[in-house]
């Protein structure tokens, strides 16, 4: 089946540093790709998404580009803030037995120090 | 518009006890999902539903049952709790239209089985 592999954490950076969290996927079709963020004690929130190759998703200064040739969807931000500390999940949508499902990576915990 | 809500937020069970987790959504979504989140393993799909009166097994269904008697509610039951079911449980919903299938998540239920 489809799968998502993302950069192992935890990742610790200083405020204003550049962030990259790698995500690669394996899929038989052409899935939509997502980044979700989970702040401490909360559920997952959609951060950004891309639905086809070469699409760029962006939100709150974060960006990710759907790269079909490298099967990747890396998350980047030019200057991180303490408030970006959270767990980040890469995910893809797959269609299985008539239902749409999300397949998640294992998550990357990000800590930003002031 | 509350989105997706989950009841209860926390629960401690003894081995062998039973309980039901309730998920409710007010977005008129067709699809609903139950996930469990364990450290280092991302989110794993337990059961899902593509509409009122329908349910299907996900990746890790053993030890759980579900029901979708009303479109807005999705119940997850544990008939005889085991310590291996200690986890954080998330409910999500989505509407299959528009192609992106992003899921909206509840705040989670933290369950401890002793």
PDB file of C-alpha atoms in Angstrom:
ATOM      1  CA  UNK A   1       0.000   0.000   0.000  1.00  0.00           C
ATOM      2  CA  UNK A   2       0.857   3.650  -0.051  1.00  0.00           C
ATOM      3  CA  UNK A   3       3.285   4.985   2.533  1.00  0.00           C
ATOM      4  CA  UNK A   4       4.861   8.190   3.812  1.00  0.00           C
ATOM      5  CA  UNK A   5       8.349   8.564   5.263  1.00  0.00           C
ATOM      6  CA  UNK A   6       9.345  11.745   6.991  1.00  0.00           C
ATOM      7  CA  UNK A   7      12.459  13.050   8.609  1.00  0.00           C
ATOM      8  CA  UNK A   8      13.066  11.675  12.044  1.00  0.00           C
ATOM      9  CA  UNK A   9      13.096  14.076  14.912  1.00  0.00           C
ATOM     10  CA  UNK A  10      13.252  15.669  17.215  1.00  0.00           C
ATOM     11  CA  UNK A  11      14.466  18.811  15.483  1.00  0.00           C
ATOM     12  CA  UNK A  12      15.680  21.740  17.568  1.00  0.00           C
ATOM     13  CA  UNK A  13      16.409  25.139  16.031  1.00  0.00           C
ATOM     14  CA  UNK A  14      16.983  28.685  17.168  1.00  0.00           C
ATOM     15  CA  UNK A  15      14.457  31.403  16.424  1.00  0.00           C
ATOM     16  CA  UNK A  16      14.805  32.867  12.886  1.00  0.00           C
ATOM     17  CA  UNK A  17      16.588  29.755  11.582  1.00  0.00           C
ATOM     18  CA  UNK A  18      15.645  28.121   8.271  1.00  0.00           C
ATOM     19  CA  UNK A  19      13.546  24.989   8.564  1.00  0.00           C
ATOM     20  CA  UNK A  20      13.315  21.946   6.309  1.00  0.00           C
ATOM     21  CA  UNK A  21      11.421  18.791   7.229  1.00  0.00           C
ATOM     22  CA  UNK A  22      11.775  16.108   4.591  1.00  0.00           C
ATOM     23  CA  UNK A  23       8.875  13.980   3.410  1.00  0.00           C
ATOM     24  CA  UNK A  24       8.854  11.328   0.702  1.00  0.00           C
ATOM     25  CA  UNK A  25       6.035   9.090  -0.346  1.00  0.00           C
ATOM     26  CA  UNK A  26       5.222   5.891  -2.191  1.00  0.00           C
ATOM     27  CA  UNK A  27       1.920   5.741  -4.029  1.00  0.00           C
ATOM     28  CA  UNK A  28       0.435   3.853  -6.948  1.00  0.00           C
ATOM     29  CA  UNK A  29      -1.742   6.738  -8.114  1.00  0.00           C
ATOM     30  CA  UNK A  30      -1.609  10.518  -7.904  1.00  0.00           C
ATOM     31  CA  UNK A  31      -2.517  11.382  -4.334  1.00  0.00           C
ATOM     32  CA  UNK A  32      -3.096  14.747  -2.758  1.00  0.00           C
ATOM     33  CA  UNK A  33      -0.405  15.645  -0.234  1.00  0.00           C
ATOM     34  CA  UNK A  34      -0.794  17.382   3.105  1.00  0.00           C
ATOM     35  CA  UNK A  35       1.123  18.769   6.028  1.00  0.00           C
ATOM     36  CA  UNK A  36      -0.693  18.749   9.347  1.00  0.00           C
ATOM     37  CA  UNK A  37       0.507  20.412  12.555  1.00  0.00           C
ATOM     38  CA  UNK A  38      -0.255  19.337  16.111  1.00  0.00           C
ATOM     39  CA  UNK A  39       0.303  21.837  18.909  1.00  0.00           C
ATOM     40  CA  UNK A  40       0.738  20.482  22.460  1.00  0.00           C
ATOM     41  CA  UNK A  41      -2.466  18.975  23.834  1.00  0.00           C
ATOM     42  CA  UNK A  42      -4.453  19.605  20.651  1.00  0.00           C
ATOM     43  CA  UNK A  43      -5.711  17.726  17.614  1.00  0.00           C
ATOM     44  CA  UNK A  44      -4.219  17.944  14.142  1.00  0.00           C
ATOM     45  CA  UNK A  45      -4.772  21.030  12.020  1.00  0.00           C
ATOM     46  CA  UNK A  46      -4.245  21.250   8.298  1.00  0.00           C
ATOM     47  CA  UNK A  47      -1.215  23.450   7.600  1.00  0.00           C
ATOM     48  CA  UNK A  48      -1.085  23.243   3.803  1.00  0.00           C
ATOM     49  CA  UNK A  49      -1.886  20.959   0.917  1.00  0.00           C
ATOM     50  CA  UNK A  50      -1.159  20.296  -2.766  1.00  0.00           C
ATOM     51  CA  UNK A  51      -3.394  18.317  -5.069  1.00  0.00           C
ATOM     52  CA  UNK A  52      -1.247  17.769  -8.167  1.00  0.00           C
ATOM     53  CA  UNK A  53       2.351  17.702  -9.354  1.00  0.00           C
ATOM     54  CA  UNK A  54       4.261  21.009  -9.163  1.00  0.00           C
ATOM     55  CA  UNK A  55       1.583  22.589  -6.971  1.00  0.00           C
ATOM     56  CA  UNK A  56       2.958  24.642  -4.091  1.00  0.00           C
ATOM     57  CA  UNK A  57       1.014  24.753  -0.853  1.00  0.00           C
ATOM     58  CA  UNK A  58       1.653  27.647   1.513  1.00  0.00           C
ATOM     59  CA  UNK A  59       0.345  28.951   4.811  1.00  0.00           C
ATOM     60  CA  UNK A  60       1.728  30.962   7.765  1.00  0.00           C
ATOM     61  CA  UNK A  61       5.129  31.292   6.064  1.00  0.00           C
ATOM     62  CA  UNK A  62       5.416  27.526   5.472  1.00  0.00           C
ATOM     63  CA  UNK A  63       5.723  26.130   1.956  1.00  0.00           C
ATOM     64  CA  UNK A  64       5.875  22.697   0.322  1.00  0.00           C
ATOM     65  CA  UNK A  65       6.022  21.744  -3.365  1.00  0.00           C
ATOM     66  CA  UNK A  66       4.571  18.522  -4.774  1.00  0.00           C
ATOM     67  CA  UNK A  67       7.513  16.928  -6.622  1.00  0.00           C
ATOM     68  CA  UNK A  68       6.345  13.920  -8.599  1.00  0.00           C
ATOM     69  CA  UNK A  69       9.786  13.151 -10.068  1.00  0.00           C
ATOM     70  CA  UNK A  70      11.340  12.765  -6.595  1.00  0.00           C
ATOM     71  CA  UNK A  71       8.088  11.706  -4.842  1.00  0.00           C
ATOM     72  CA  UNK A  72       8.682  14.371  -2.219  1.00  0.00           C
ATOM     73  CA  UNK A  73       6.776  17.081  -0.369  1.00  0.00           C
ATOM     74  CA  UNK A  74       9.358  18.765   1.869  1.00  0.00           C
ATOM     75  CA  UNK A  75       8.164  21.403   4.335  1.00  0.00           C
ATOM     76  CA  UNK A  76      10.156  24.672   4.517  1.00  0.00           C
ATOM     77  CA  UNK A  77      10.017  27.950   6.384  1.00  0.00           C
ATOM     78  CA  UNK A  78      12.499  30.764   6.018  1.00  0.00           C
ATOM     79  CA  UNK A  79      12.468  32.075   9.593  1.00  0.00           C
ATOM     80  CA  UNK A  80      10.940  30.032  12.377  1.00  0.00           C
ATOM     81  CA  UNK A  81       9.390  31.395  15.548  1.00  0.00           C
ATOM     82  CA  UNK A  82       9.010  29.933  19.039  1.00  0.00           C
ATOM     83  CA  UNK A  83       5.287  29.581  18.302  1.00  0.00           C
ATOM     84  CA  UNK A  84       6.110  27.091  15.508  1.00  0.00           C
ATOM     85  CA  UNK A  85       7.110  24.493  18.104  1.00  0.00           C
ATOM     86  CA  UNK A  86       4.822  21.535  17.436  1.00  0.00           C
ATOM     87  CA  UNK A  87       4.691  18.080  15.841  1.00  0.00           C
ATOM     88  CA  UNK A  88       4.425  18.093  12.035  1.00  0.00           C
ATOM     89  CA  UNK A  89       2.857  15.249  10.050  1.00  0.00           C
ATOM     90  CA  UNK A  90       3.160  14.640   6.338  1.00  0.00           C
ATOM     91  CA  UNK A  91       0.251  12.714   4.806  1.00  0.00           C
ATOM     92  CA  UNK A  92      -1.149  11.554   1.485  1.00  0.00           C
ATOM     93  CA  UNK A  93      -4.682  10.684   0.475  1.00  0.00           C
ATOM     94  CA  UNK A  94      -5.377   7.296  -1.038  1.00  0.00           C
ATOM     95  CA  UNK A  95      -8.526   5.724  -2.375  1.00  0.00           C
ATOM     96  CA  UNK A  96      -9.148   2.264  -0.971  1.00  0.00           C
ATOM     97  CA  UNK A  97     -12.310   0.184  -1.319  1.00  0.00           C
ATOM     98  CA  UNK A  98     -14.324   3.182  -2.373  1.00  0.00           C
ATOM     99  CA  UNK A  99     -13.267   5.400   0.530  1.00  0.00           C
ATOM    100  CA  UNK A 100     -10.754   8.184   0.737  1.00  0.00           C
ATOM    101  CA  UNK A 101      -8.187   7.704   3.510  1.00  0.00           C
ATOM    102  CA  UNK A 102      -5.135   9.543   4.779  1.00  0.00           C
ATOM    103  CA  UNK A 103      -1.803   7.790   5.271  1.00  0.00           C
ATOM    104  CA  UNK A 104       0.455   9.588   7.758  1.00  0.00           C
ATOM    105  CA  UNK A 105       4.154   9.712   8.347  1.00  0.00           C
ATOM    106  CA  UNK A 106       5.394   9.154  11.875  1.00  0.00           C
ATOM    107  CA  UNK A 107       5.598  12.840  12.730  1.00  0.00           C
ATOM    108  CA  UNK A 108       8.517  15.197  13.410  1.00  0.00           C
ATOM    109  CA  UNK A 109       8.701  17.087  16.685  1.00  0.00           C
ATOM    110  CA  UNK A 110      10.043  20.612  16.216  1.00  0.00           C
ATOM    111  CA  UNK A 111      11.287  22.763  19.081  1.00  0.00           C
ATOM    112  CA  UNK A 112      12.279  26.386  18.519  1.00  0.00           C
ATOM    113  CA  UNK A 113      14.438  28.034  21.174  1.00  0.00           C
ATOM    114  CA  UNK A 114      14.392  31.818  21.683  1.00  0.00           C
TER     115      UNK A 114
ATOM    116  CA  UNK B   1     -19.816  25.988  14.285  1.00  0.00           C
ATOM    117  CA  UNK B   2     -17.960  23.660  16.691  1.00  0.00           C
ATOM    118  CA  UNK B   3     -16.358  21.464  13.990  1.00  0.00           C
ATOM    119  CA  UNK B   4     -15.430  18.052  15.387  1.00  0.00           C
ATOM    120  CA  UNK B   5     -15.897  17.407  19.092  1.00  0.00           C
ATOM    121  CA  UNK B   6     -14.938  14.373  21.173  1.00  0.00           C
ATOM    122  CA  UNK B   7     -16.196  13.106  24.504  1.00  0.00           C
ATOM    123  CA  UNK B   8     -14.598  12.449  26.972  1.00  0.00           C
ATOM    124  CA  UNK B   9     -11.231  14.255  26.914  1.00  0.00           C
ATOM    125  CA  UNK B  10      -9.568  11.889  29.382  1.00  0.00           C
ATOM    126  CA  UNK B  11     -10.412   8.464  30.768  1.00  0.00           C
ATOM    127  CA  UNK B  12      -8.722   5.828  32.900  1.00  0.00           C
ATOM    128  CA  UNK B  13      -9.989   2.259  32.627  1.00  0.00           C
ATOM    129  CA  UNK B  14      -9.074  -0.977  34.324  1.00  0.00           C
ATOM    130  CA  UNK B  15      -8.261  -3.992  32.176  1.00  0.00           C
ATOM    131  CA  UNK B  16     -11.481  -5.683  31.051  1.00  0.00           C
ATOM    132  CA  UNK B  17     -13.731  -2.648  31.442  1.00  0.00           C
ATOM    133  CA  UNK B  18     -15.697  -1.275  28.527  1.00  0.00           C
ATOM    134  CA  UNK B  19     -16.317   2.241  27.301  1.00  0.00           C
ATOM    135  CA  UNK B  20     -17.583   4.255  24.359  1.00  0.00           C
ATOM    136  CA  UNK B  21     -15.936   7.303  22.844  1.00  0.00           C
ATOM    137  CA  UNK B  22     -18.247   9.764  21.119  1.00  0.00           C
ATOM    138  CA  UNK B  23     -17.375  11.879  18.115  1.00  0.00           C
ATOM    139  CA  UNK B  24     -19.728  14.529  16.773  1.00  0.00           C
ATOM    140  CA  UNK B  25     -19.372  16.845  13.759  1.00  0.00           C
ATOM    141  CA  UNK B  26     -21.600  19.709  12.665  1.00  0.00           C
ATOM    142  CA  UNK B  27     -20.222  20.154   9.129  1.00  0.00           C
ATOM    143  CA  UNK B  28     -22.584  17.645   7.476  1.00  0.00           C
ATOM    144  CA  UNK B  29     -19.606  15.532   6.404  1.00  0.00           C
ATOM    145  CA  UNK B  30     -20.215  12.095   4.889  1.00  0.00           C
ATOM    146  CA  UNK B  31     -16.950  10.421   5.912  1.00  0.00           C
ATOM    147  CA  UNK B  32     -15.795   9.940   9.486  1.00  0.00           C
ATOM    148  CA  UNK B  33     -12.708   8.230  10.891  1.00  0.00           C
ATOM    149  CA  UNK B  34     -11.223   6.976  14.150  1.00  0.00           C
ATOM    150  CA  UNK B  35      -7.434   7.000  14.618  1.00  0.00           C
ATOM    151  CA  UNK B  36      -5.103   6.146  17.426  1.00  0.00           C
ATOM    152  CA  UNK B  37      -1.852   8.001  18.013  1.00  0.00           C
ATOM    153  CA  UNK B  38       1.083   6.303  19.686  1.00  0.00           C
ATOM    154  CA  UNK B  39       4.581   7.726  20.205  1.00  0.00           C
ATOM    155  CA  UNK B  40       6.756   7.442  17.099  1.00  0.00           C
ATOM    156  CA  UNK B  41       4.019   5.799  15.035  1.00  0.00           C
ATOM    157  CA  UNK B  42       2.014   8.666  13.621  1.00  0.00           C
ATOM    158  CA  UNK B  43      -1.720   8.119  13.338  1.00  0.00           C
ATOM    159  CA  UNK B  44      -3.152   4.711  12.502  1.00  0.00           C
ATOM    160  CA  UNK B  45      -6.667   4.228  11.197  1.00  0.00           C
ATOM    161  CA  UNK B  46      -8.905   2.047  13.374  1.00  0.00           C
ATOM    162  CA  UNK B  47     -12.290   2.200  11.615  1.00  0.00           C
ATOM    163  CA  UNK B  48     -14.022   4.542   9.260  1.00  0.00           C
ATOM    164  CA  UNK B  49     -17.459   5.274   7.836  1.00  0.00           C
ATOM    165  CA  UNK B  50     -18.466   6.559   4.395  1.00  0.00           C
ATOM    166  CA  UNK B  51     -22.002   7.402   5.431  1.00  0.00           C
ATOM    167  CA  UNK B  52     -24.796   6.925   7.938  1.00  0.00           C
ATOM    168  CA  UNK B  53     -25.272   3.241   8.711  1.00  0.00           C
ATOM    169  CA  UNK B  54     -21.955   2.137   7.186  1.00  0.00           C
ATOM    170  CA  UNK B  55     -18.661   1.209   8.823  1.00  0.00           C
ATOM    171  CA  UNK B  56     -15.432  -0.440   7.667  1.00  0.00           C
ATOM    172  CA  UNK B  57     -12.177  -1.666   9.175  1.00  0.00           C
ATOM    173  CA  UNK B  58      -8.989   0.302   8.977  1.00  0.00           C
ATOM    174  CA  UNK B  59      -5.402  -0.662   9.678  1.00  0.00           C
ATOM    175  CA  UNK B  60      -5.759  -1.635  13.376  1.00  0.00           C
ATOM    176  CA  UNK B  61      -9.411  -2.627  14.052  1.00  0.00           C
ATOM    177  CA  UNK B  62      -8.916  -5.485  16.543  1.00  0.00           C
ATOM    178  CA  UNK B  63     -10.459  -4.876  19.954  1.00  0.00           C
ATOM    179  CA  UNK B  64     -12.670  -2.008  18.740  1.00  0.00           C
ATOM    180  CA  UNK B  65     -16.173  -1.675  17.372  1.00  0.00           C
ATOM    181  CA  UNK B  66     -17.910   1.327  15.833  1.00  0.00           C
ATOM    182  CA  UNK B  67     -21.371   2.540  14.947  1.00  0.00           C
ATOM    183  CA  UNK B  68     -22.706   5.371  12.776  1.00  0.00           C
ATOM    184  CA  UNK B  69     -26.417   5.515  13.505  1.00  0.00           C
ATOM    185  CA  UNK B  70     -26.630   9.238  12.754  1.00  0.00           C
ATOM    186  CA  UNK B  71     -24.680  11.123  10.128  1.00  0.00           C
ATOM    187  CA  UNK B  72     -23.217  13.550  12.643  1.00  0.00           C
ATOM    188  CA  UNK B  73     -22.058  10.965  15.202  1.00  0.00           C
ATOM    189  CA  UNK B  74     -19.437   8.208  15.109  1.00  0.00           C
ATOM    190  CA  UNK B  75     -18.984   6.032  18.187  1.00  0.00           C
ATOM    191  CA  UNK B  76     -15.914   3.968  19.060  1.00  0.00           C
ATOM    192  CA  UNK B  77     -16.379   1.142  21.548  1.00  0.00           C
ATOM    193  CA  UNK B  78     -13.914  -0.892  23.547  1.00  0.00           C
ATOM    194  CA  UNK B  79     -15.672  -4.018  24.832  1.00  0.00           C
ATOM    195  CA  UNK B  80     -12.851  -5.317  27.031  1.00  0.00           C
ATOM    196  CA  UNK B  81     -10.049  -2.808  27.428  1.00  0.00           C
ATOM    197  CA  UNK B  82      -6.410  -3.942  27.399  1.00  0.00           C
ATOM    198  CA  UNK B  83      -3.245  -2.025  28.370  1.00  0.00           C
ATOM    199  CA  UNK B  84      -2.219  -2.112  24.672  1.00  0.00           C
ATOM    200  CA  UNK B  85      -5.163   0.202  23.992  1.00  0.00           C
ATOM    201  CA  UNK B  86      -3.595   2.983  26.051  1.00  0.00           C
ATOM    202  CA  UNK B  87      -3.332   5.737  23.471  1.00  0.00           C
ATOM    203  CA  UNK B  88      -4.667   9.065  22.286  1.00  0.00           C
ATOM    204  CA  UNK B  89      -7.722   8.655  20.074  1.00  0.00           C
ATOM    205  CA  UNK B  90      -8.646  11.145  17.370  1.00  0.00           C
ATOM    206  CA  UNK B  91     -11.795  11.423  15.354  1.00  0.00           C
ATOM    207  CA  UNK B  92     -11.848  13.141  11.962  1.00  0.00           C
ATOM    208  CA  UNK B  93     -14.335  13.914   9.229  1.00  0.00           C
ATOM    209  CA  UNK B  94     -14.301  14.968   5.599  1.00  0.00           C
ATOM    210  CA  UNK B  95     -16.631  15.649   2.722  1.00  0.00           C
ATOM    211  CA  UNK B  96     -15.777  13.759  -0.506  1.00  0.00           C
ATOM    212  CA  UNK B  97     -15.991  16.668  -2.921  1.00  0.00           C
ATOM    213  CA  UNK B  98     -13.512  18.975  -4.596  1.00  0.00           C
ATOM    214  CA  UNK B  99     -10.720  16.425  -4.826  1.00  0.00           C
ATOM    215  CA  UNK B 100      -8.500  17.292  -1.883  1.00  0.00           C
ATOM    216  CA  UNK B 101     -10.223  15.299   0.882  1.00  0.00           C
ATOM    217  CA  UNK B 102      -8.641  17.189   3.742  1.00  0.00           C
ATOM    218  CA  UNK B 103      -9.745  15.838   7.088  1.00  0.00           C
ATOM    219  CA  UNK B 104     -10.853  17.885  10.085  1.00  0.00           C
ATOM    220  CA  UNK B 105      -9.783  16.539  13.460  1.00  0.00           C
ATOM    221  CA  UNK B 106     -11.222  16.612  16.946  1.00  0.00           C
ATOM    222  CA  UNK B 107      -9.137  17.520  20.021  1.00  0.00           C
ATOM    223  CA  UNK B 108      -8.535  13.909  21.041  1.00  0.00           C
ATOM    224  CA  UNK B 109      -9.316  11.558  23.930  1.00  0.00           C
ATOM    225  CA  UNK B 110      -6.452  10.385  26.111  1.00  0.00           C
ATOM    226  CA  UNK B 111      -7.188   6.852  27.330  1.00  0.00           C
ATOM    227  CA  UNK B 112      -5.134   4.979  29.897  1.00  0.00           C
ATOM    228  CA  UNK B 113      -5.805   1.302  30.607  1.00  0.00           C
ATOM    229  CA  UNK B 114      -4.239  -0.042  33.803  1.00  0.00           C
TER     230      UNK B 114
END
